[in-house]
PDB file of C-alpha atoms in Angstrom:
ATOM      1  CA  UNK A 705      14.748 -24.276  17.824  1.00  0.00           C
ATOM      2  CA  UNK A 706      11.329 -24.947  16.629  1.00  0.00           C
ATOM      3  CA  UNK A 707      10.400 -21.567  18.699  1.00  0.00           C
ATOM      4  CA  UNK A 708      12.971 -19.483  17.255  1.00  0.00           C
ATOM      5  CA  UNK A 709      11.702 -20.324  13.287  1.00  0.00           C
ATOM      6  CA  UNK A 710       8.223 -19.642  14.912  1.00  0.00           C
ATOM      7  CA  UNK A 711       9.588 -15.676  15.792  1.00  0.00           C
ATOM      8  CA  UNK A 712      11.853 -15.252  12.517  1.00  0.00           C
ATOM      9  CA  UNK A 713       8.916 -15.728  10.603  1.00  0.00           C
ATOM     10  CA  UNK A 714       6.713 -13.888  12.077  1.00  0.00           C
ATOM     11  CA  UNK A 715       9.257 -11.199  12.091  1.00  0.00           C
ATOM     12  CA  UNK A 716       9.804 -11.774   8.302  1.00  0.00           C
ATOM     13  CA  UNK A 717       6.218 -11.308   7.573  1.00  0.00           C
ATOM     14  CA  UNK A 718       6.364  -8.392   9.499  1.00  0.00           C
ATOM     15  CA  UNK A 719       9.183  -6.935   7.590  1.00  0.00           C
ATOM     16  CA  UNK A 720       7.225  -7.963   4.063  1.00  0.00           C
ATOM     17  CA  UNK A 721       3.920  -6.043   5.093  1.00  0.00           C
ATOM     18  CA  UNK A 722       6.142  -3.014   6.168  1.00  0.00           C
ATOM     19  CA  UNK A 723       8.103  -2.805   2.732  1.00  0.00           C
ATOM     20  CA  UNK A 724       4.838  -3.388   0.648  1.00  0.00           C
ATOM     21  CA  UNK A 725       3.288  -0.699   2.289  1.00  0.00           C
ATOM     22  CA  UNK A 726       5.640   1.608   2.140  1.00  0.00           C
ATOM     23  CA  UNK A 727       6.931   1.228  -1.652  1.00  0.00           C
ATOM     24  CA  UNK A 728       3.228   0.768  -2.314  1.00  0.00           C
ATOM     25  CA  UNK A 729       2.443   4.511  -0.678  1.00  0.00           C
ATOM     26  CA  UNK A 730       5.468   5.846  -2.604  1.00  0.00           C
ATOM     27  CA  UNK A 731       4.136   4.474  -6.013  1.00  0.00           C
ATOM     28  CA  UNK A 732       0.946   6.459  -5.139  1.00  0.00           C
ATOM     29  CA  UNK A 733       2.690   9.192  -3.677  1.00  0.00           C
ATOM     30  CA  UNK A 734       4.117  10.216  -7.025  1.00  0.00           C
ATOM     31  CA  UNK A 735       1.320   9.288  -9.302  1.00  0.00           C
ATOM     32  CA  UNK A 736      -1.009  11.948  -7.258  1.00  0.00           C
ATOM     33  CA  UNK A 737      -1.837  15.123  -8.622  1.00  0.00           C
ATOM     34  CA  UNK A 738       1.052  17.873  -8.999  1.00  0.00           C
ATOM     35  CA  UNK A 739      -1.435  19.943  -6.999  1.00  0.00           C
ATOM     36  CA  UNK A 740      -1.335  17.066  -4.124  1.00  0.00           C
ATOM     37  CA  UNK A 741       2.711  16.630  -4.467  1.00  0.00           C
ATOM     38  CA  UNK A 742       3.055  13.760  -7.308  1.00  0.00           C
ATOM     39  CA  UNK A 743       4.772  14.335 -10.583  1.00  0.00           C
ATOM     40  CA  UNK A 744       4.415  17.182 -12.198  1.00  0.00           C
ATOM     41  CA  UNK A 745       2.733  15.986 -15.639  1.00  0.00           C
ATOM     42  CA  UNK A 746       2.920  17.429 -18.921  1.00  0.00           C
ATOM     43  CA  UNK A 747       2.226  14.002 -21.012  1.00  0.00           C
ATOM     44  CA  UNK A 748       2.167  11.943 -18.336  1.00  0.00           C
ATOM     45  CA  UNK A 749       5.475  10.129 -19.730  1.00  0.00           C
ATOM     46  CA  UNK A 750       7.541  10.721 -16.736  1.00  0.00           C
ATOM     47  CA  UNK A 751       4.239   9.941 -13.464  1.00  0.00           C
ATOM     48  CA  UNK A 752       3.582   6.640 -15.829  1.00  0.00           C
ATOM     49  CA  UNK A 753       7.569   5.708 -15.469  1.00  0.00           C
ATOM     50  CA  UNK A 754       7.778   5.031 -11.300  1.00  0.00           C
ATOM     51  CA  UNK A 755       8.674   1.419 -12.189  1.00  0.00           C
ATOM     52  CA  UNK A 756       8.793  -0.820  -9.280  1.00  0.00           C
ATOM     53  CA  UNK A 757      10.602  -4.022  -9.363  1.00  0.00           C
ATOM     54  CA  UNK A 758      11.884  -6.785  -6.620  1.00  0.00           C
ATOM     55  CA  UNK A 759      15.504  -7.676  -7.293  1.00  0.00           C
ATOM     56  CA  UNK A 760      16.929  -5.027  -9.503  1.00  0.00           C
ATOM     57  CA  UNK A 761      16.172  -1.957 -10.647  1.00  0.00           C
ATOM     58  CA  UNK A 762      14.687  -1.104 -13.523  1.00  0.00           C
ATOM     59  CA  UNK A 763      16.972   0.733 -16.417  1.00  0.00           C
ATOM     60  CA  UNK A 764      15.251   1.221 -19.211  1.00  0.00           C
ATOM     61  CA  UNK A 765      12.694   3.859 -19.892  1.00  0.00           C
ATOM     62  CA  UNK A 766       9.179   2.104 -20.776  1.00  0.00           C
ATOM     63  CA  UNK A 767       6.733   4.067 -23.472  1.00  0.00           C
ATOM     64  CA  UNK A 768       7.050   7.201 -25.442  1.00  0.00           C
ATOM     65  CA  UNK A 769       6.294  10.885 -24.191  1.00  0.00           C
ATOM     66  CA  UNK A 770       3.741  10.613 -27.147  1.00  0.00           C
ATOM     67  CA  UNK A 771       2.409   6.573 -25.859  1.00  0.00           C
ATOM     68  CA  UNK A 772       2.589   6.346 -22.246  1.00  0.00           C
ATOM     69  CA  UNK A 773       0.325   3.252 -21.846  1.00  0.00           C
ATOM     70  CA  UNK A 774       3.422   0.970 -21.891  1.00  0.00           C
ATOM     71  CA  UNK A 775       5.316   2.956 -19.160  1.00  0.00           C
ATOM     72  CA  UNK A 776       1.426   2.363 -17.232  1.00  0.00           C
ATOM     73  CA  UNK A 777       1.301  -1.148 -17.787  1.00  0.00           C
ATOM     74  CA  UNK A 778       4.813  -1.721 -16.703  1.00  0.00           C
ATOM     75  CA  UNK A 779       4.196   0.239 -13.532  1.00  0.00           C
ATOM     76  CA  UNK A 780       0.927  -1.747 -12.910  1.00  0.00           C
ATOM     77  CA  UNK A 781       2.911  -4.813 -13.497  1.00  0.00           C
ATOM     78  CA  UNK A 782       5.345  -3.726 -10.810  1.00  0.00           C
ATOM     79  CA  UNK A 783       2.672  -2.808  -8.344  1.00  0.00           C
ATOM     80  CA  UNK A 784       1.151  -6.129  -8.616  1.00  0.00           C
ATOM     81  CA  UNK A 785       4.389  -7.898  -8.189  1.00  0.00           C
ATOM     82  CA  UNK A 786       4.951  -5.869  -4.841  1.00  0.00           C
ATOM     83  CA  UNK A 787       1.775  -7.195  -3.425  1.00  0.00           C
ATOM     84  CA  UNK A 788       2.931 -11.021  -2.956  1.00  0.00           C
ATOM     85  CA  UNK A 789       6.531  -9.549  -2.111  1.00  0.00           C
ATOM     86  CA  UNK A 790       8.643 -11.343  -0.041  1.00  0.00           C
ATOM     87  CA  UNK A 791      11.702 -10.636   1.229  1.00  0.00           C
ATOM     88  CA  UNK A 792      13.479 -13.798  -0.398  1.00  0.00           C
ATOM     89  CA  UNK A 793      12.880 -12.188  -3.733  1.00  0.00           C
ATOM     90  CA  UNK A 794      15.667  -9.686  -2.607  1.00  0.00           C
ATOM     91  CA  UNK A 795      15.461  -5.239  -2.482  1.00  0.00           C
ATOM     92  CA  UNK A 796      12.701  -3.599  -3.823  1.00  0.00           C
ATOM     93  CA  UNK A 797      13.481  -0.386  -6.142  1.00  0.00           C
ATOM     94  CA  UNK A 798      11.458   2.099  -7.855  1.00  0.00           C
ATOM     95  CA  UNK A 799      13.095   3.803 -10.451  1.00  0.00           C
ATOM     96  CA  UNK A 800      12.041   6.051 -12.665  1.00  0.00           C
ATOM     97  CA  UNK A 801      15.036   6.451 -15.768  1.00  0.00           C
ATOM     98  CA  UNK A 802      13.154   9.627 -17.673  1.00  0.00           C
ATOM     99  CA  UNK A 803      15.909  11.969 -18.278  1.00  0.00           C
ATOM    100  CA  UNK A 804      14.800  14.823 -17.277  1.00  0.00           C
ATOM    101  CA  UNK A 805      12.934  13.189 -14.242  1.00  0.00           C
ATOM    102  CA  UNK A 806      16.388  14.480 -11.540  1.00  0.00           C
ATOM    103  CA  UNK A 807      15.373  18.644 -13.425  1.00  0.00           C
ATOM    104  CA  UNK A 808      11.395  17.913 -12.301  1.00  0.00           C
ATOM    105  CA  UNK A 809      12.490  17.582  -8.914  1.00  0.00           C
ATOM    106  CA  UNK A 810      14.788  19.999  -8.754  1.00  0.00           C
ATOM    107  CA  UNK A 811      11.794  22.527  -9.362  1.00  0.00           C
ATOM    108  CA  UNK A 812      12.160  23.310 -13.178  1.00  0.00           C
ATOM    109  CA  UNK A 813       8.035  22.419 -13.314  1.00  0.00           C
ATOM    110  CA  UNK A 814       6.130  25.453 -11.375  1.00  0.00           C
ATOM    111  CA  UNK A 815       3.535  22.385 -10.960  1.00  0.00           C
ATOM    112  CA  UNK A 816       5.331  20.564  -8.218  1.00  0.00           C
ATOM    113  CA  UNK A 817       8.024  21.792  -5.538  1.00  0.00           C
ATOM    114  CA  UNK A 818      11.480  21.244  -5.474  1.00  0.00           C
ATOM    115  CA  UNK A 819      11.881  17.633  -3.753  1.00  0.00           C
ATOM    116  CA  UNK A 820       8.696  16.317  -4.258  1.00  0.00           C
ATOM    117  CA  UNK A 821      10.243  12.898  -4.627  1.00  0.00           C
ATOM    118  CA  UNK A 822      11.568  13.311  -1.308  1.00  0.00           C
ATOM    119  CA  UNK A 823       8.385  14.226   0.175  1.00  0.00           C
ATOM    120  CA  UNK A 824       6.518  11.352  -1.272  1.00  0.00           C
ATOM    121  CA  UNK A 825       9.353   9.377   0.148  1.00  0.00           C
ATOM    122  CA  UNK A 826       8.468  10.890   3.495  1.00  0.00           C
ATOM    123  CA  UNK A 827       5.247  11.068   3.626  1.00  0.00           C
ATOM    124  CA  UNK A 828       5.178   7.053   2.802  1.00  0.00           C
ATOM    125  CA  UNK A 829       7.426   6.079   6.098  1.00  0.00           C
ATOM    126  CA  UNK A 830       6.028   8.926   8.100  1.00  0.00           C
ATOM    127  CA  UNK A 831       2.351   7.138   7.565  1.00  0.00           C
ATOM    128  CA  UNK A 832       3.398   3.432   8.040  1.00  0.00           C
ATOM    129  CA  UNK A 833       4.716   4.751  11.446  1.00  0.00           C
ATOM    130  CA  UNK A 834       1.547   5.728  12.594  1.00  0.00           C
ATOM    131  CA  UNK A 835       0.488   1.814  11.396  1.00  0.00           C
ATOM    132  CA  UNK A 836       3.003   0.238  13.360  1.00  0.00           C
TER     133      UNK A 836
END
C-alpha cells in the first residue's frame, strides 16, 4: 500500500508541473505582442485582464480601460498563485470577462488574427509535449 501512495504522488506532482506549465505558457501566450499572437492592445485593458485563478473562475472585470494597473496586479497575483499550485486546490481557469474580449478574437482588431486565443491555447500544450 505504502508503494502505491509512493506512485500516486509522484503521479500527482507530475500532473501539478504539467498544469502550471501549461496555464503558465497560456498567461504569456496572450500577454505577447499582437505582432507575436497575444492580445491585440489598444489600452492594454483587455492583455492586463487574463486572470488566472485555482478553484473558480474569475467574474469580474479588474481595472479601467483608462487604469489598467489593477487588472496587472490581479493577473500577477494569479500567476504567482499558479506557481505553488496543487491539484487539491481544485481546476485552474483563466478568464478574461472584458466585453468585447469574444469580438478581439473573432478578428475585429487587424492587430491579431481571428483565434488567437486558440492559438495561444495551442501553442501552450503543443510545447509542454515536447517537455514531456
Amino acid at each position: 500500500m505504502a508503494t502505491l501512495r509512493v506512485v500516486i504522488g509522484a503521479l500527482e506532482n507530475v500532473a501539478e508541473q504539467v498544469i502550471k506549465a501549461i496555464a503558465l505558457d497560456i498567461v504569456a501566450n496572450l500577454r505577447r505582442a499582437p505582432s507575436e499572437g497575444g492580445t491585440p492592445v489598444d489600452t492594454g485593458w483587455a492583455r492586463a485582464n487574463w486572470q488566472p485563478r485555482i478553484g473558480t473562475p474569475a467574474t469580474e472585470v479588474v481595472g479601467t480601460n483608462q487604469a489598467v494597473g489593477a487588472a496587472q496586479a490581479a493577473q500577477e497575483a494569479g500567476l504567482g498563485a499558479l506557481l505553488v499550485y496543487k491539484i487539491a486546490a481544485g481546476s485552474v481557469y483563466i478568464t478574461n470577462n472584458v466585453e468585447y474580449i469574444t469580438r478581439l478574437n473573432e478578428g475585429s482588431s487587424g492587430q491579431a488574427p481571428k483565434g488567437f486565443v486558440q492559438r495561444a491555447i495551442q501553442e501552450a500544450v503543443n510545447n509542454i509535449r515536447t517537455l514531456v
